[in-house]
Coordinates of C-alpha atoms and ligand atoms in Angstrom, one line a residue:
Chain A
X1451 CA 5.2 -15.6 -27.9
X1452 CA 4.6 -17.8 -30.7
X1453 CA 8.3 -17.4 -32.2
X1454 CA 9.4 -17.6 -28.6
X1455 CA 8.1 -21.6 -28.5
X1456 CA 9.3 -22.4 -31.4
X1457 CA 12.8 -21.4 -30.5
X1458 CA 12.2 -23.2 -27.5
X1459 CA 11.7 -26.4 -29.4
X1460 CA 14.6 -26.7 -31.1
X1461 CA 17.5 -27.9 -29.6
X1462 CA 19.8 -24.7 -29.5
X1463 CA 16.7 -23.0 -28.1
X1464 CA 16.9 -25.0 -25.1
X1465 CA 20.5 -24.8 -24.6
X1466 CA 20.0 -20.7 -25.1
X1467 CA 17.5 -21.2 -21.7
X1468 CA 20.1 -22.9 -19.6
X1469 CA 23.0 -20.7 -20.6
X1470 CA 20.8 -17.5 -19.4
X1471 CA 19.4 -19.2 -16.5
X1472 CA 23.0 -20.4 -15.8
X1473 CA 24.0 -16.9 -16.1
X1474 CA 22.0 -15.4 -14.0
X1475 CA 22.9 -18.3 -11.3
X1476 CA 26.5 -17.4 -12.0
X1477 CA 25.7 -13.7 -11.1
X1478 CA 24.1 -14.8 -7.9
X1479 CA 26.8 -17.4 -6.7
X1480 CA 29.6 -14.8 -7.2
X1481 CA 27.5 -11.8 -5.1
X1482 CA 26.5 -14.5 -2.8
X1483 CA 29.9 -15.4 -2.0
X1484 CA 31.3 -11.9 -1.6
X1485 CA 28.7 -11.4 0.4
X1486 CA 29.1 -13.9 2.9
X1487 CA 32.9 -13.9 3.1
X1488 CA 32.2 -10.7 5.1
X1489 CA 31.8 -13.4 7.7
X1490 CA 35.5 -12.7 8.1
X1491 CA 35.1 -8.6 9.0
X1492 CA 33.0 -10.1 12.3
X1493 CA 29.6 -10.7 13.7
X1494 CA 28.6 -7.3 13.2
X1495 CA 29.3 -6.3 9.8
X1496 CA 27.6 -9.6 8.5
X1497 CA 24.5 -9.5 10.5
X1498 CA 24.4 -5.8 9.7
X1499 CA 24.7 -6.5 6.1
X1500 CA 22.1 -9.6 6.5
X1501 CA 19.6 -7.0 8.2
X1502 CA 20.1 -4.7 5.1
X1503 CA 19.3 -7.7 2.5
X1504 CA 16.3 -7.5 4.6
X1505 CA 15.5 -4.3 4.4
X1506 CA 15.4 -3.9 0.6
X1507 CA 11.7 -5.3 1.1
X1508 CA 10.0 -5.7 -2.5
X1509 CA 13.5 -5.8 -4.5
X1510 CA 14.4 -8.7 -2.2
X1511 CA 11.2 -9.7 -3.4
X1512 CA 12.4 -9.5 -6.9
X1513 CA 15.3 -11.2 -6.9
X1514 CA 14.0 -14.1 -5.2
X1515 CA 11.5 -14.2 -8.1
X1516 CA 13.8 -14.4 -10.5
X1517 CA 16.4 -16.6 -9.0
X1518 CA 13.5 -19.1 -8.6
X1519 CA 12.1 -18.8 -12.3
X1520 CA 15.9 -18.8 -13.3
X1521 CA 16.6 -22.5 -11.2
X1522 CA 13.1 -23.9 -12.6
X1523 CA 13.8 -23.0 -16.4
X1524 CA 17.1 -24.2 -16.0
X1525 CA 16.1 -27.5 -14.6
X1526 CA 13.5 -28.2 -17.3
X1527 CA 15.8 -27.3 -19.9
X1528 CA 18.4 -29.9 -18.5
X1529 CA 15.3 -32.7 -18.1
X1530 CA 14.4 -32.3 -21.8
X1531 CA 18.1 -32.2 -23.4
X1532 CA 19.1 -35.0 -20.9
X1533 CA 16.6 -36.8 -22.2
X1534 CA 16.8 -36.2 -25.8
X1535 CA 20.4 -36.8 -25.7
X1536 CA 19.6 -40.6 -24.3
X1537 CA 17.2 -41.4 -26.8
X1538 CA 20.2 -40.7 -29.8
X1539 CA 22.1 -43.1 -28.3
X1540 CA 20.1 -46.4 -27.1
X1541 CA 23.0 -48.9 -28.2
X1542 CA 25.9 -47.7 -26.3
X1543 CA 29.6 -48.7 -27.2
X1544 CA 31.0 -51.4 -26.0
X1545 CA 34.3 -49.6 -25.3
X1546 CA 34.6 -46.0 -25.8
X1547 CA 37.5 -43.3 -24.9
X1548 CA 37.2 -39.9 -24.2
X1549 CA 39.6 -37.5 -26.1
X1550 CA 39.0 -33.8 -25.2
X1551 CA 35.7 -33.3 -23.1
X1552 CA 37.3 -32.4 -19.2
X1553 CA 36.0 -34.5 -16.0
X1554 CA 33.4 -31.3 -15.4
X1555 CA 31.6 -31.3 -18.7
X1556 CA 30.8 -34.8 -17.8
X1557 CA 29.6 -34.7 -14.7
X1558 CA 27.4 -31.7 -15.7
X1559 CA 23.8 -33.5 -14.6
X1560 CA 25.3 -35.0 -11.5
X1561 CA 27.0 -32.2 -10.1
X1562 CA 23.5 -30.5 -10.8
X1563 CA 21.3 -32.9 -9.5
X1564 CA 23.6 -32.2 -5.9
X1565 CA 23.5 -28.6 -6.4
X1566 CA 19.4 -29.4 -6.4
X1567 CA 19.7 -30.9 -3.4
X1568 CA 21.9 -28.1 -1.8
X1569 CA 19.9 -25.5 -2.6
X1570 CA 16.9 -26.6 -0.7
X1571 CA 18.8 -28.1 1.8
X1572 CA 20.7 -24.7 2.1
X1573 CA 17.0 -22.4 2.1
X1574 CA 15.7 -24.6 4.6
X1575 CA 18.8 -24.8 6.5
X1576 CA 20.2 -20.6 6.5
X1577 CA 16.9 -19.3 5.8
X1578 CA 14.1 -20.8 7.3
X1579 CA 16.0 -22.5 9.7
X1580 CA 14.4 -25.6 9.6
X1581 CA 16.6 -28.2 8.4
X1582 CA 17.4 -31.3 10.3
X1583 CA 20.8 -31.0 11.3
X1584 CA 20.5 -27.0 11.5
X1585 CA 21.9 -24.6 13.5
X1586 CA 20.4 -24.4 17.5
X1587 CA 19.6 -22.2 18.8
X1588 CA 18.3 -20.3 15.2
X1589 CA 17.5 -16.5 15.4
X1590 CA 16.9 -14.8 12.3
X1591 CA 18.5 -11.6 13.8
X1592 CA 21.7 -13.1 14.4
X1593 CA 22.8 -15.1 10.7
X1594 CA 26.2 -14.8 11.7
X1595 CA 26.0 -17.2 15.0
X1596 CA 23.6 -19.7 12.8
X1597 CA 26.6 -20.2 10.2
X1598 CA 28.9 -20.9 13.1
X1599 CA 26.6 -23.3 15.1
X1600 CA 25.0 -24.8 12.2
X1601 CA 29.0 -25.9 10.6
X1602 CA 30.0 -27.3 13.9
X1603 CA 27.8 -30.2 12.9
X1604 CA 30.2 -32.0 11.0
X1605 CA 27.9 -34.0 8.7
X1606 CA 26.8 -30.8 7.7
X1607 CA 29.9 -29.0 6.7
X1608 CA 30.9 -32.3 4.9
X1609 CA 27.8 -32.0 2.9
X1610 CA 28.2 -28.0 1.9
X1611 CA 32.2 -28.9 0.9
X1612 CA 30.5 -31.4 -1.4
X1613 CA 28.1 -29.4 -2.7
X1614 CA 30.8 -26.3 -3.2
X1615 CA 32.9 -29.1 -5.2
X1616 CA 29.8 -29.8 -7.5
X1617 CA 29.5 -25.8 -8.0
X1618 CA 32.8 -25.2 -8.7
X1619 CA 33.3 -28.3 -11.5
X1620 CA 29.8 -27.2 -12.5
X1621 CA 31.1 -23.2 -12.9
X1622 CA 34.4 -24.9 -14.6
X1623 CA 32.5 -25.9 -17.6
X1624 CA 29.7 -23.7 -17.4
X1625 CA 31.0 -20.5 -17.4
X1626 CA 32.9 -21.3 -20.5
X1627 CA 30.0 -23.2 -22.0
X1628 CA 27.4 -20.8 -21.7
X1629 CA 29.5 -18.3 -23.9
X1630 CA 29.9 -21.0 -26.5
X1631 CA 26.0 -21.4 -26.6
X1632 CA 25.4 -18.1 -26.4
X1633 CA 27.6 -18.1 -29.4
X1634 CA 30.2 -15.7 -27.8
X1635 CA 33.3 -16.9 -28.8
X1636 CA 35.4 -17.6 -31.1
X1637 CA 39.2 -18.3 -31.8
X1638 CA 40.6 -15.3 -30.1
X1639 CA 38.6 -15.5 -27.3
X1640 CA 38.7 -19.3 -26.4
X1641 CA 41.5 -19.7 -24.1
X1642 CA 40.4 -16.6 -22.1
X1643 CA 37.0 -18.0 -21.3
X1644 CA 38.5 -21.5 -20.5
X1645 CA 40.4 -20.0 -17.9
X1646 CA 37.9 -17.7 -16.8
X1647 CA 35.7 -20.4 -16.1
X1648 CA 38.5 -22.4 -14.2
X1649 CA 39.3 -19.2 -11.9
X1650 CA 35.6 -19.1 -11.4
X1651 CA 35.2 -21.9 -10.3
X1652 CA 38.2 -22.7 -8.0
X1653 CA 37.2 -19.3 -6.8
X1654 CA 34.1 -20.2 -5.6
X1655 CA 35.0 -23.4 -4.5
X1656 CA 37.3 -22.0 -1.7
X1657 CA 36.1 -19.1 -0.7
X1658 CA 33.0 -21.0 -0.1
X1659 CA 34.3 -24.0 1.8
X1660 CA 36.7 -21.7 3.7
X1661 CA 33.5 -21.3 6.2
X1662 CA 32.7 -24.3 7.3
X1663 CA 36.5 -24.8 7.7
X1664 CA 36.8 -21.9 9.7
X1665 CA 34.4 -23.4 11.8
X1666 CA 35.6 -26.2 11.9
X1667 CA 39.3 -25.5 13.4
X1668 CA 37.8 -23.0 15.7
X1669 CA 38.8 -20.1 14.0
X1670 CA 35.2 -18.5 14.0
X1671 CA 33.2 -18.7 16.9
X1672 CA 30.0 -18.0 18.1
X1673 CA 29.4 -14.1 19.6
X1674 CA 27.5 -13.5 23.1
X1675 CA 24.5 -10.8 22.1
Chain B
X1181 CA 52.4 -58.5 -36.5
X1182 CA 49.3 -60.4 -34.7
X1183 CA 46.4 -59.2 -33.3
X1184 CA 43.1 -60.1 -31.8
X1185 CA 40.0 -58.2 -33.2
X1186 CA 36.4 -58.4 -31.6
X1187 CA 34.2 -57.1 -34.4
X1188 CA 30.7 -55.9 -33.7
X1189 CA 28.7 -58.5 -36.2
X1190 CA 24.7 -57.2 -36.9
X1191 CA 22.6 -58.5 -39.8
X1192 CA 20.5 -55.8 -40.1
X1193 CA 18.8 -53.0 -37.9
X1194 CA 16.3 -55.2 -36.8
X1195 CA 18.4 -58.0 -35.3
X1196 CA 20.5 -57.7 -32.2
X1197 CA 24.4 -57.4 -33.0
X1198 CA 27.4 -59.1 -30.8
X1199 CA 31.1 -58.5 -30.7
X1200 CA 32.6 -61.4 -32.4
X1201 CA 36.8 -62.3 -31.6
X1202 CA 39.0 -62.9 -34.6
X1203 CA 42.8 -63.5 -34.8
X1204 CA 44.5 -61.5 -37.6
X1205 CA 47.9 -63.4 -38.2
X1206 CA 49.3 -61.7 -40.6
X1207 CA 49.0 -58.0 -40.4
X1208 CA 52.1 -56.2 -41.9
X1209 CA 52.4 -52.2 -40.5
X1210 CA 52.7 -51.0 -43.7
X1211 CA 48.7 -52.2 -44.8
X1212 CA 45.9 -49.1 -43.8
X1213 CA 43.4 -50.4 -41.4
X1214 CA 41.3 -50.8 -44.4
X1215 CA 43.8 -53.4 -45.7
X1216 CA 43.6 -55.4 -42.7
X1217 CA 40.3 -55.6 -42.6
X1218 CA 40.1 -56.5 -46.4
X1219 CA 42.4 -59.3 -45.6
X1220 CA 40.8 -61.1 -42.5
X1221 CA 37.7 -61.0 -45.0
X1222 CA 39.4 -62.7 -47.6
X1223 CA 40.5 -65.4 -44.8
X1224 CA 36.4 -65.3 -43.8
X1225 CA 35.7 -65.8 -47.6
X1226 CA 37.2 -69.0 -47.9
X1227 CA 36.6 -70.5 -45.4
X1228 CA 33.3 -69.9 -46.2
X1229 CA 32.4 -67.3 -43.5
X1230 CA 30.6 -64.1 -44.2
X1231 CA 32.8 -61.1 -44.8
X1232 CA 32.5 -58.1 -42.5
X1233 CA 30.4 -55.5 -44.2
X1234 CA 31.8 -51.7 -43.8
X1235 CA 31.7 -48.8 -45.9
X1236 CA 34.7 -47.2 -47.7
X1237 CA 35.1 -45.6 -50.8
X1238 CA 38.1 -43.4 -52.2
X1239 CA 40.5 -44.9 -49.4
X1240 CA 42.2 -41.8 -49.6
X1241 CA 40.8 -39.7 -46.9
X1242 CA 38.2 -37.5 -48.6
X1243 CA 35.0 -39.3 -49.3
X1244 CA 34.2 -39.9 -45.2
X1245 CA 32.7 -43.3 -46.0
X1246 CA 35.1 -45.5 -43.8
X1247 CA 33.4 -45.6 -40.8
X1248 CA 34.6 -47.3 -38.0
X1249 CA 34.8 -47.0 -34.3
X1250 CA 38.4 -48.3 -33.5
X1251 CA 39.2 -48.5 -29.5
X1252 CA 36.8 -46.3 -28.7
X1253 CA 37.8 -43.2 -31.2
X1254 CA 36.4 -42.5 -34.4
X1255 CA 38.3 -43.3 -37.1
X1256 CA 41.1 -44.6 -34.4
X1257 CA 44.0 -43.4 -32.2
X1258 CA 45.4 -41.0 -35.0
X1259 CA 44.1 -37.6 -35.1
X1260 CA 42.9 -36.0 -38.0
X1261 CA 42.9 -38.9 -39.6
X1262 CA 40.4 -41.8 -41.8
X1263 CA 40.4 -45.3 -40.6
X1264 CA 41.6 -45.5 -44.6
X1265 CA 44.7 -43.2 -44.2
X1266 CA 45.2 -44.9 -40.5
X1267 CA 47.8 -47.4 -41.1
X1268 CA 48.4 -50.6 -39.0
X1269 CA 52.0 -49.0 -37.4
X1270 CA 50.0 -47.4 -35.4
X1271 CA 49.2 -50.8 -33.4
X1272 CA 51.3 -53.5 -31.9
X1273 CA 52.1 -56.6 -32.1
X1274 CA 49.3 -59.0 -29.3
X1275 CA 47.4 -55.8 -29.2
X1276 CA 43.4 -56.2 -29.2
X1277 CA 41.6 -53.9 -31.1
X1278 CA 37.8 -53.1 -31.0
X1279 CA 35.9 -52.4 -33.9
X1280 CA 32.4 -50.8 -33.4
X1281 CA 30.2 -48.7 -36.2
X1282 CA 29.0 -45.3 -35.5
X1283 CA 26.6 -45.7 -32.9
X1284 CA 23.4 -42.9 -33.0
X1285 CA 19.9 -43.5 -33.5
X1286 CA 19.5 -41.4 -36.6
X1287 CA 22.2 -43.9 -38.5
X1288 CA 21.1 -47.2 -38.0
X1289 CA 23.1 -50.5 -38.7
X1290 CA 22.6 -51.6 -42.2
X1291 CA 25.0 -54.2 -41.5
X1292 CA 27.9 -54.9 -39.2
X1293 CA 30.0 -51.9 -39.2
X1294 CA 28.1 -49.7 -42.3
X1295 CA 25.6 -47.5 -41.0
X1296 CA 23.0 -45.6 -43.0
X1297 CA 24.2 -41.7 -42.8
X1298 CA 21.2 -40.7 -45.1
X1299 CA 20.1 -38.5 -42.2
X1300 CA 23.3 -36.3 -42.9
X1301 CA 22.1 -35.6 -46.4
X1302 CA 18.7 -34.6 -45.5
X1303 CA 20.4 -31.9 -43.3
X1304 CA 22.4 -30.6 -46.1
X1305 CA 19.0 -31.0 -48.4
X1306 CA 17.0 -28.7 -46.0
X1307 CA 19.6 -26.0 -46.8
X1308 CA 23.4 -26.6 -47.3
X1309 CA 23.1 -24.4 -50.9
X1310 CA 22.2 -21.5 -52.8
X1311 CA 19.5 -20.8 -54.9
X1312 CA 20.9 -19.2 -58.3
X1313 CA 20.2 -18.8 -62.2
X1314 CA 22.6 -21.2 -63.2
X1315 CA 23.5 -18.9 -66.7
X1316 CA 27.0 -18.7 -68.2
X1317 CA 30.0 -19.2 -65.4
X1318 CA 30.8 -15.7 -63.7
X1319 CA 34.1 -13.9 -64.1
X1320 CA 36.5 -15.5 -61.6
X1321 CA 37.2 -12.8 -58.4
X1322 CA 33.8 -11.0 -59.5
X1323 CA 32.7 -10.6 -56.0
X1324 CA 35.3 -9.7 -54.1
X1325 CA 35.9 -11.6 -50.4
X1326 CA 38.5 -10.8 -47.9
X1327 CA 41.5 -13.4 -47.3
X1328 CA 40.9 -14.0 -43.9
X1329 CA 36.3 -15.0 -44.4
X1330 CA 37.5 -16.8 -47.5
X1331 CA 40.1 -18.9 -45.5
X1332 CA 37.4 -19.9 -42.7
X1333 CA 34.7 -20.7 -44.9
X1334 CA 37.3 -23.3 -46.6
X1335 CA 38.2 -24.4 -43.0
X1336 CA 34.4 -25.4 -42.6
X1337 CA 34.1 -26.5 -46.4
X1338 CA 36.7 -29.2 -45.4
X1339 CA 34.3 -31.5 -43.6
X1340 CA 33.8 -34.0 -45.3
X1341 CA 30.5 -35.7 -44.0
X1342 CA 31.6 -38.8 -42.3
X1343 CA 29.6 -38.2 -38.7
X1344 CA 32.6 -39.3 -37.0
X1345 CA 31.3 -36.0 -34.6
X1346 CA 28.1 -37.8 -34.1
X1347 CA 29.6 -41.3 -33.0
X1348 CA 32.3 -38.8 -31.0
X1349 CA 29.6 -37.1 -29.4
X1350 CA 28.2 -38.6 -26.0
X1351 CA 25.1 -37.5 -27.3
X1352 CA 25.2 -38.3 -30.6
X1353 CA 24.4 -34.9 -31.6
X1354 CA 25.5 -33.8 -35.1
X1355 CA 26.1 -30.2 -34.2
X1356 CA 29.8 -30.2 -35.7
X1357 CA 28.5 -31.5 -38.9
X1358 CA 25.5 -29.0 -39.4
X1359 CA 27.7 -26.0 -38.0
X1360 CA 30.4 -26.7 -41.0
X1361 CA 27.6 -27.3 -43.3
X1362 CA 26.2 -23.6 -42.3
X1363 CA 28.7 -21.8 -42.0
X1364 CA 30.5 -22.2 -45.1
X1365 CA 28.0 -21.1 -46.8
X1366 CA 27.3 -18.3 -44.9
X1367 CA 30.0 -16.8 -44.5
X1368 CA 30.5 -16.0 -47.6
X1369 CA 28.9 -13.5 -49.7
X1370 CA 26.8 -16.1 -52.3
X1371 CA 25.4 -17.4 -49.0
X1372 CA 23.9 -14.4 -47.6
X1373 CA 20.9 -14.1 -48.9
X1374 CA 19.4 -17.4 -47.5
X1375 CA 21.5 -17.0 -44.4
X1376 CA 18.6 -16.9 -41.7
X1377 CA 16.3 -19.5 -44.0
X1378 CA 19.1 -21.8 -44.0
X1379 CA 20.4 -22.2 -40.4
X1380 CA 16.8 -22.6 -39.4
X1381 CA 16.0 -25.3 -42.0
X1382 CA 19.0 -26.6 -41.3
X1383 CA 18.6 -26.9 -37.5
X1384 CA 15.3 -28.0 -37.9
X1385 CA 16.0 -30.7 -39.7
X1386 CA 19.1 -32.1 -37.5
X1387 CA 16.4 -31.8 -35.1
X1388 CA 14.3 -33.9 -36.8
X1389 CA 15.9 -36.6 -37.7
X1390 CA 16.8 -37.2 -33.6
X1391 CA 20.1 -36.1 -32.9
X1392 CA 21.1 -35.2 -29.5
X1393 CA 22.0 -31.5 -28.4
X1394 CA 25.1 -29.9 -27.7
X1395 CA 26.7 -30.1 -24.4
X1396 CA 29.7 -28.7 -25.6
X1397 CA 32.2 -31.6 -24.8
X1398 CA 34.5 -31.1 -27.5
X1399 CA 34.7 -34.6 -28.3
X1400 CA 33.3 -33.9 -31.9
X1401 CA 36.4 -31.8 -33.0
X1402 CA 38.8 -34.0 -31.2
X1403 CA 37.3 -37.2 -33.8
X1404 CA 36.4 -35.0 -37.0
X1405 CA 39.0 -36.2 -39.5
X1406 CA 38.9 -32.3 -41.1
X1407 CA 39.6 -31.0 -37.7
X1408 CA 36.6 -28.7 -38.2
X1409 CA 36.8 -26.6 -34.9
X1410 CA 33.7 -26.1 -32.4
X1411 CA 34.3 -22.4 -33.1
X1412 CA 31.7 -23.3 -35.9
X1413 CA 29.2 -24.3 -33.8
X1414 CA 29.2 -20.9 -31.7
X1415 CA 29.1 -19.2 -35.2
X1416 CA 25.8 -21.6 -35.9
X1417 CA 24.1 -20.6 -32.7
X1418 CA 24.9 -16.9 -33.2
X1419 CA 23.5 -17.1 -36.6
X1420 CA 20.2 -19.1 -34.8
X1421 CA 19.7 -16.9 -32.8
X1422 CA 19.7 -13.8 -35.1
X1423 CA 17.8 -15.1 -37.2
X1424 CA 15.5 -16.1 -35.2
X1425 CA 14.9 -12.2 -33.7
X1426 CA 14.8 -11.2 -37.2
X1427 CA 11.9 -13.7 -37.9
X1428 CA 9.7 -12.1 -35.6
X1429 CA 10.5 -8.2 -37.2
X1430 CA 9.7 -9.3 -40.7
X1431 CA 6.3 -12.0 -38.9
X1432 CA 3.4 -10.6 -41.0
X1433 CA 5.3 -10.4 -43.9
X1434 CA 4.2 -13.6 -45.0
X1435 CA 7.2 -15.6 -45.0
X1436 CA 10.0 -16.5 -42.5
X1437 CA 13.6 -15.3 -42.9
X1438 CA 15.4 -12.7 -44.9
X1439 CA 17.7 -10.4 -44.1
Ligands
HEM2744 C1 19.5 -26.7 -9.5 C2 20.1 -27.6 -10.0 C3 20.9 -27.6 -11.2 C4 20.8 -28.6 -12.2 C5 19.9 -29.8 -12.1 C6 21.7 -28.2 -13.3 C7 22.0 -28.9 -14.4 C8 22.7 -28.5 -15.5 C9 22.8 -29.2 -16.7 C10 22.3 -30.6 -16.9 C11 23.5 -28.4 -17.5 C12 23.8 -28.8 -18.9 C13 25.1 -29.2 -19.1 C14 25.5 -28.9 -20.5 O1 24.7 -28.7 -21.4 O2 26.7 -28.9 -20.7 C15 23.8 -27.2 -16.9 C16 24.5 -26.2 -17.4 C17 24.8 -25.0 -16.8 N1 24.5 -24.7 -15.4 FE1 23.4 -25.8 -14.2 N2 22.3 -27.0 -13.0 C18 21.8 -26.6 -11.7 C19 22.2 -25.5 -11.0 C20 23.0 -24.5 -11.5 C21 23.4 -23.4 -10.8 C22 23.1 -23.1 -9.3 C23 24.1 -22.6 -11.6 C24 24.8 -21.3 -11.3 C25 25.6 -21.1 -10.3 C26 24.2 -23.2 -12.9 C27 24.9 -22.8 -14.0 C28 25.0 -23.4 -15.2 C29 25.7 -22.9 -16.3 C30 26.3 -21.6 -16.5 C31 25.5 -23.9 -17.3 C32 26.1 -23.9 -18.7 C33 25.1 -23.6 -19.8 C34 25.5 -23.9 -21.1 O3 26.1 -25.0 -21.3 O4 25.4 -23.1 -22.0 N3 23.5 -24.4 -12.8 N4 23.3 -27.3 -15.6
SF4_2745 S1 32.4 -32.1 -39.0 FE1 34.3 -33.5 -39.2 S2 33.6 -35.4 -38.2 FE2 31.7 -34.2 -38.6 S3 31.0 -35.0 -40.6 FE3 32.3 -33.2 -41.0 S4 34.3 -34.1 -41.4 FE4 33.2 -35.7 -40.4
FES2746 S1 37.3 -44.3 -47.7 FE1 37.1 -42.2 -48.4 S2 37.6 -41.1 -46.6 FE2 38.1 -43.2 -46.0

């Protein structure tokens, strides 16, 4: 435990947390989005496959376990090295150009701090159906008419776009970052994991928003029972 | 050619510092940037001003002392190049140029644009070399290395120790520098034995001395003058970490590290 702290405490320790936290998030969006894009076979086979997330009882459990400890770690981690990093710099430069670091490195805490948001917003919204602005009427047995009623608020869908535009430019770096950290890569590899982490992300980024378009335009619509 | 500098003027690293304007007249594109800046000094001179203090040494691209902040880049527009190799064609005429020094705060201002990079060497103290018998010199080629690990180690052997990665770096974090520092070394066979001691000394100590952490921008290898790739700084973290499993197998033992 003891050797575990002290890799904590130095800087590439921390960085070793939020790549493996991040990785474990990038598992989960991926499997998260297949998932749901099964919106598209109809009512039935999403609710059916909602009701069999369900049934998986303590593995569900489990997971949610994890995923929680994961999103903790990997906020803490990004609290100390944000704040580390300001402290090196306290006189910042009167002008200053960027050469190589992309638009999505940069906006690495922001795009996080918005993911934050959307995750709870999302738990309370999908989940616990509890959000303001959420889907009426909510029944847990039917997930596939509270996605459709709860993106005909349009306020709402705006708000998941944004947050699937912080994910993607977040997965954009991140994927490729996290293997750099990890110290998996190299010269050979480079290019592939750039572009892995591109594709990732734009990925994500549509087949995500694609829902609350869908809704949107009419193109999915609630189901009687 | 003319241009208009604003120069950031500091007495010391406990006074407050200010961009100051100057006109330089007469700047011919054939001077380095080192030239330029010798001349508008000379003009400061006699008129009785006080000269702009910055560092610079063998003017010929290898020492890393010329550290400057031009525009916004380390070292200035030109990649993979010293402000002392950077000539003034690279500018023209009526353009304004901003001179900063290396802003972190492990290298403070010792005045105007020099900066005190002492931090950089206590890095390399806390392990950038090996521990032998210095006895009679060894046969040449006694210990044979392959082309290809022989080739990268001189690739991270090239940097040269300015810190333009640590002004580069949005978080002034020295990671570039340390990485080339570790890895030449241990990559090569004379290095291994202190290969686990020294990338945790090593990473300790940048620690230490307050630079930021990675966020693996990239600006660092876009400024370094060497163009020491970030490749390095994955090989540093994969070393890190290794070591660092290792250190708990051998915990007991009595000492840290080892192969
Ligand atoms: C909950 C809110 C979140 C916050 C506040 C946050 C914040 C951050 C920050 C500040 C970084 C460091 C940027 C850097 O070092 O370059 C980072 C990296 C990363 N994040 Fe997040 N993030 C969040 C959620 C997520 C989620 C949901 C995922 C997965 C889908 C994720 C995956 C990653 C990955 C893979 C990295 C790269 C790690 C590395 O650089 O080695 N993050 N995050
Ligand atoms: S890595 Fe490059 S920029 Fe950094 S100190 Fe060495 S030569 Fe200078
Ligand atoms: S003065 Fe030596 S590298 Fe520029």
């Amino acid at each position: 435990m003891t050797g575990v702290l002290s890799f904590y405490r130095t800087s590439i320790g921390k960085k070793v947390v939020m790549a493996v936290t991040g990785l474990i998030g990038v598992g989960f969006v991926i499997g998260h989005m297949l998932g749901n894009l099964q919106i598209y076979l109809g009512a039935e086979a999403l609710n059916k496959y909602a009701a069999f997330l369900k049934s998986t009882g303590e593995l569900l459990i489990v997971v949610r376990v994890v995923l929680l400890t994961a999103v903790i770690l990997h906020i803490i981690a990004a609290v100390q090295l944000t704040i580390e990093n300001r402290k090196s710099r306290p006189q910042r430069y009167v002008k200053k150009q960027h050469v190589e670091s992309t638009f999505a490195s940069r906006t690495m805490r922001y795009g996080g701090f918005i993911l934050l948001l959307f995750i709870v917003y999302h738990i309370l919204h999908f989940t616990i159906g509890k959000a303001p602005g959420g889907p009426q009427p909510f029944d847990v047995h039917n997930v596939y008419n509270n996605v459709v009623y709860g993106f005909q608020n349009l306020w709402v869908s705006l708000f998941y776009i944004l947050a699937m535009l912080a994910l993607g430019l977040h997965m954009a770096h991140g994927v490729w970052s996290l293997f750099q950290t990890l110290g998996l890569n190299n010269r050979r590899f480079n290019r592939l994991l750039r572009n892995a982490a591109l594709g990732i992300g734009t990925l994500l980024f549509l087949g995500n928003i694609s829902i609350p378009i869908a809704v949107l335009v009419g193109f999915l619509e609630p189901v009687a029972k | 050619m003319k241009l208009k500098l604003h120069i950031w003027r500091q007495d010391n690293a406990k006074t407050a510092g200010k961009m100051v304007s100057y006109d330089a007249n007469h700047v011919s594109p054939d001077m380095s940037f080192l030239e330029m800046l010798d001349v508008l000094n000379q003009e400061l001179i006699t008129k009785g001003d006080d000269p702009v203090a910055f560092d610079h040494d063998c003017r010929e691209g290898i020492c890393g002392a010329c550290s400057m902040v031009i525009n916004g880049i380390p070292h200035g527009p030109q990649r993979a190049t010293t402000t002392c190799q950077l000539h003034m064609r690279s500018f023209k005429d009526g353009d304004e140029v901003y001179i900063e020094p290396w802003r972190a705060e492990p290298f403070p201002v010792i005045k105007d644009l020099a900066v005190d990079r002492a931090a950089l060497d206590r890095i390399i103290a806390a392990g950038g070399f090996i521990s032998v018998g210095t006895g009679a010199p060894p046969d040449g080629n006694a210990i044979p290395i392959a082309k290809e690990i022989s080739d990268l180690a001189m690739d991270a052997a090239a940097c040269i120790g300015c810190g333009a990665c640590v002004a580069a770096c949005p978080n002034g974090s020295a990671m570039l520098f340390t990485a080339a520092k570790v890895s030449h070394l241990n990559l090569l066979p004379q290095g291994e034995p202190e290969k686990d001691q020294r990338v945790i000394n090593m990473v300790a100590q940048m620690d230490a001395e307050g630079f930021g952490n990675c966020t693996n921008y990239a600006e660092c290898q876009a400024a370094c003058p060497k163009e020491i790739s970030i490749q390095f700084i994955a090989k540093m973290n994969r070393d890190l970490i290794r070591a660092k499993l290792r250190e708990g197998n051998n915990a007991g033992s009595g000492k840290t590290g080892g192969a």
